[in-house]
Short mmCIF file of C-alpha atoms in Angstrom, two decimals:
data_model
loop_
_atom_site.label_atom_id
_atom_site.label_comp_id
_atom_site.label_asym_id
_atom_site.label_seq_id
_atom_site.Cartn_x
_atom_site.Cartn_y
_atom_site.Cartn_z
CA MET A 178 -11.67 20.27 -4.36
CA LYS A 179 -11.02 17.51 -1.83
CA ILE A 180 -11.04 14.05 -3.35
CA VAL A 181 -10.16 10.61 -2.00
CA PHE A 182 -7.74 8.46 -3.99
CA ALA A 183 -8.48 4.83 -3.12
CA THR A 184 -4.87 3.68 -2.81
CA ALA A 185 -2.28 3.01 -0.12
CA ASN A 186 0.57 3.57 -2.61
CA LYS A 187 2.37 6.79 -1.58
CA GLY A 188 4.02 7.02 -5.00
CA LYS A 189 0.62 7.08 -6.69
CA ILE A 190 -0.70 9.69 -4.21
CA ARG A 191 2.30 11.94 -4.93
CA GLU A 192 1.90 11.50 -8.70
CA ALA A 193 -1.84 12.22 -8.58
CA SER A 194 -1.28 15.38 -6.50
CA GLU A 195 1.38 16.58 -8.96
CA ILE A 196 -0.75 15.81 -12.03
CA LEU A 197 -4.05 17.18 -10.72
CA GLY A 198 -2.40 20.32 -9.36
CA PRO A 199 -3.31 22.87 -6.71
CA GLY A 200 -7.05 22.84 -7.45
CA PHE A 201 -7.30 19.39 -5.85
CA GLU A 202 -6.53 18.14 -2.36
CA VAL A 203 -5.83 14.44 -2.84
CA VAL A 204 -6.30 12.42 0.35
CA SER A 205 -5.74 8.72 0.90
CA PRO A 206 -7.95 6.27 2.79
CA ALA A 207 -5.19 6.17 5.45
CA ASP A 208 -5.61 9.95 5.90
CA LEU A 209 -9.23 9.12 6.84
CA GLY A 210 -8.30 6.25 9.17
CA ILE A 211 -9.05 3.46 6.67
CA PHE A 212 -6.33 0.83 6.32
CA ASP A 213 -8.34 -2.02 4.75
CA ASP A 214 -6.70 -4.19 2.11
CA ILE A 215 -9.23 -4.21 -0.73
CA GLU A 216 -9.37 -7.53 -2.54
CA GLU A 217 -9.04 -7.04 -6.29
CA THR A 218 -11.14 -9.87 -7.71
CA GLY A 219 -11.76 -8.42 -11.17
CA SER A 220 -10.27 -9.84 -14.35
CA THR A 221 -9.71 -6.42 -15.98
CA PHE A 222 -8.17 -3.11 -14.95
CA ARG A 223 -11.62 -1.49 -15.20
CA GLU A 224 -13.25 -4.05 -12.90
CA ASN A 225 -10.52 -3.75 -10.26
CA SER A 226 -10.55 0.04 -10.41
CA LEU A 227 -14.32 0.08 -9.90
CA ILE A 228 -14.11 -2.41 -7.00
CA LYS A 229 -11.64 -0.15 -5.16
CA ALA A 230 -13.55 3.08 -5.84
CA GLU A 231 -16.88 1.62 -4.73
CA TYR A 232 -15.37 0.14 -1.57
CA ILE A 233 -13.82 3.43 -0.42
CA SER A 234 -16.89 5.44 -1.45
CA ARG A 235 -19.09 3.16 0.70
CA LYS A 236 -16.69 3.46 3.66
CA THR A 237 -16.37 7.27 3.46
CA GLY A 238 -19.54 8.49 1.81
CA LEU A 239 -17.29 10.73 -0.29
CA ASP A 240 -16.61 11.08 -3.99
CA CYS A 241 -13.44 9.21 -4.79
CA PHE A 242 -11.33 7.74 -7.52
CA ALA A 243 -9.24 4.63 -7.89
CA ASP A 244 -6.91 3.34 -10.51
CA ASP A 245 -5.87 -0.07 -11.60
CA SER A 246 -2.86 -0.27 -13.79
CA GLY A 247 -0.29 -2.73 -14.88
CA LEU A 248 2.42 -3.76 -17.24
CA CYS A 249 1.45 -5.80 -20.31
CA VAL A 250 4.32 -7.53 -22.12
CA ASP A 251 3.60 -8.86 -25.61
CA ALA A 252 6.11 -11.75 -25.43
CA LEU A 253 4.42 -12.94 -22.21
CA GLY A 254 0.91 -12.92 -23.67
CA GLY A 255 0.05 -9.66 -21.89
CA ALA A 256 1.38 -10.73 -18.49
CA PRO A 257 1.77 -9.64 -15.80
CA GLY A 258 -1.32 -7.51 -16.63
CA VAL A 259 -3.85 -7.24 -13.80
CA HIS A 260 -1.47 -9.27 -11.64
CA SER A 261 1.40 -6.76 -11.97
CA ALA A 262 1.59 -5.81 -8.28
CA ARG A 263 1.50 -9.45 -7.16
CA TYR A 264 3.37 -11.06 -10.03
CA ALA A 265 6.05 -12.85 -8.00
CA THR A 266 4.50 -12.87 -4.52
CA ASP A 267 1.20 -12.14 -2.76
CA GLY A 268 2.58 -8.78 -1.61
CA HIS A 269 3.71 -5.72 -3.52
CA ASP A 270 7.37 -6.81 -3.81
CA PHE A 271 8.54 -5.05 -6.95
CA GLU A 272 12.14 -6.23 -6.61
CA ALA A 273 10.83 -9.81 -6.83
CA ASN A 274 8.38 -8.84 -9.60
CA ILE A 275 11.15 -7.27 -11.69
CA ALA A 276 13.44 -10.25 -11.13
CA LYS A 277 10.69 -12.64 -12.28
CA LEU A 278 9.88 -10.49 -15.32
CA LEU A 279 13.52 -10.29 -16.44
CA ALA A 280 14.02 -14.02 -15.85
CA GLU A 281 10.93 -14.91 -17.89
CA LEU A 282 12.02 -12.69 -20.79
CA GLY A 283 15.63 -13.91 -20.60
CA ASP A 284 17.49 -12.93 -23.77
CA ASN A 285 14.28 -12.64 -25.84
CA GLN A 286 14.75 -9.67 -28.16
CA GLN A 287 10.96 -9.16 -28.47
CA ARG A 288 10.45 -6.84 -25.49
CA LYS A 289 7.54 -4.64 -26.60
CA ALA A 290 5.31 -3.67 -23.67
CA ARG A 291 2.92 -1.06 -22.41
CA PHE A 292 1.60 0.27 -19.16
CA ARG A 293 -2.20 0.51 -19.04
CA CYS A 294 -4.27 2.44 -16.52
CA VAL A 295 -7.98 2.76 -15.89
CA VAL A 296 -9.14 5.41 -13.42
CA THR A 297 -12.66 5.12 -12.04
CA LEU A 298 -14.11 8.31 -10.61
CA LEU A 299 -17.26 7.95 -8.50
CA VAL A 300 -19.32 11.12 -8.25
CA ALA A 301 -22.59 10.76 -6.33
CA GLY A 302 -22.24 7.00 -6.81
CA VAL A 303 -22.01 7.20 -10.61
CA PRO A 304 -18.81 5.76 -12.16
CA HIS A 305 -16.85 7.57 -14.85
CA PHE A 306 -13.89 5.85 -16.52
CA PHE A 307 -10.68 7.36 -17.89
CA GLU A 308 -7.92 5.39 -19.58
CA GLY A 309 -4.27 5.91 -20.47
CA THR A 310 -1.52 3.86 -22.12
CA CYS A 311 2.25 4.30 -22.24
CA GLU A 312 3.98 2.31 -24.99
CA GLY A 313 7.53 1.09 -24.61
CA SER A 314 9.76 -1.91 -24.08
CA ILE A 315 11.45 -3.85 -21.29
CA ALA A 316 15.13 -3.19 -20.61
CA PHE A 317 17.58 -6.06 -20.10
CA SER A 318 18.52 -4.71 -16.66
CA LYS A 319 17.38 -2.09 -14.15
CA ALA A 320 18.42 1.56 -14.48
CA GLY A 321 17.49 4.65 -12.47
CA CYS A 322 16.25 5.24 -8.96
CA GLY A 323 13.13 7.38 -9.49
CA GLY A 324 9.52 6.31 -9.72
CA PHE A 325 8.30 2.99 -8.34
CA GLY A 326 7.15 -0.45 -9.45
CA TYR A 327 8.46 -1.55 -12.84
CA ASP A 328 9.81 1.92 -13.72
CA PRO A 329 13.51 0.82 -13.56
CA VAL A 330 12.99 -1.66 -16.42
CA PHE A 331 10.43 0.14 -18.61
CA ILE A 332 11.81 2.17 -21.52
CA PRO A 333 9.06 4.45 -22.86
CA ASP A 334 8.91 5.02 -26.63
CA ALA A 335 8.92 8.78 -25.94
CA TRP A 336 12.35 8.48 -24.20
CA PRO A 337 14.04 5.53 -25.95
CA ASP A 338 17.37 5.98 -24.16
CA ARG A 339 16.00 6.02 -20.59
CA THR A 340 13.81 4.03 -18.26
CA LEU A 341 10.91 5.70 -16.48
CA ALA A 342 13.02 5.55 -13.31
CA GLU A 343 15.62 7.80 -15.00
CA LEU A 344 13.11 10.53 -15.87
CA SER A 345 12.23 13.53 -13.74
CA PRO A 346 8.79 13.34 -12.13
CA ASP A 347 7.50 16.02 -14.54
CA ASP A 348 8.80 14.16 -17.61
CA LYS A 349 7.36 10.87 -16.37
CA ASN A 350 3.97 12.40 -15.55
CA ALA A 351 3.81 13.99 -19.02
CA ILE A 352 3.88 10.59 -20.76
CA SER A 353 2.71 8.07 -18.17
CA HIS A 354 -0.43 5.96 -18.45
CA ARG A 355 -1.64 7.25 -15.09
CA GLY A 356 -0.84 10.84 -16.06
CA GLN A 357 -2.95 10.53 -19.20
CA ALA A 358 -5.92 9.04 -17.34
CA LEU A 359 -5.72 11.58 -14.49
CA ARG A 360 -5.53 14.53 -16.89
CA LEU A 361 -8.68 13.25 -18.62
CA MET A 362 -10.37 12.96 -15.21
CA SER A 363 -9.22 16.46 -14.23
CA ALA A 364 -10.57 17.92 -17.50
CA TRP A 365 -13.90 16.16 -16.93
CA LEU A 366 -14.13 17.55 -13.38
CA SER A 367 -13.25 21.05 -14.59
CA ASP A 368 -15.96 20.92 -17.26
CA LYS A 369 -18.48 19.61 -14.73
CA SER A 370 -17.78 22.47 -12.30
CA ARG A 371 -18.45 25.18 -14.88
#
């Protein structure tokens, strides 16, 4: 099944292709000649995910899905939350975002956090929502070179001695917030096609 993933993030495209498997051909808007920057004006992950899915569905006329995800840190009142990608700057500068996050936490020992993800799948214009959460904590410094975004400073509860950036792609996908949401979406699509 060919499906459009409403993202320009190559890391997310790769992850979605790996998680959904060979039964799905995941294409990006760029693959279809669409390079628009979609303004995320929602105040929740669900709202932003729906905004992106509806925008790309209107532009392509195809079924598509979008995700909105972010890091929620308890000691920062849930920040950066929906502003995770643009936490330090208007762009997606994760080096700056990580630096700001670590500076704001300082030597605070309360570092509990979670990644949250909402995937919106639009099929024939009808939205379906799938959610995932990955519990963990924020490291005091970066470690690892895999993944993307905040992965070098997020220690998942399932792997308490490693950051997400130190895990193999398969290990990360097995526990990640996006992996959970995409597996739920995949199961829903499989049931629907029976």
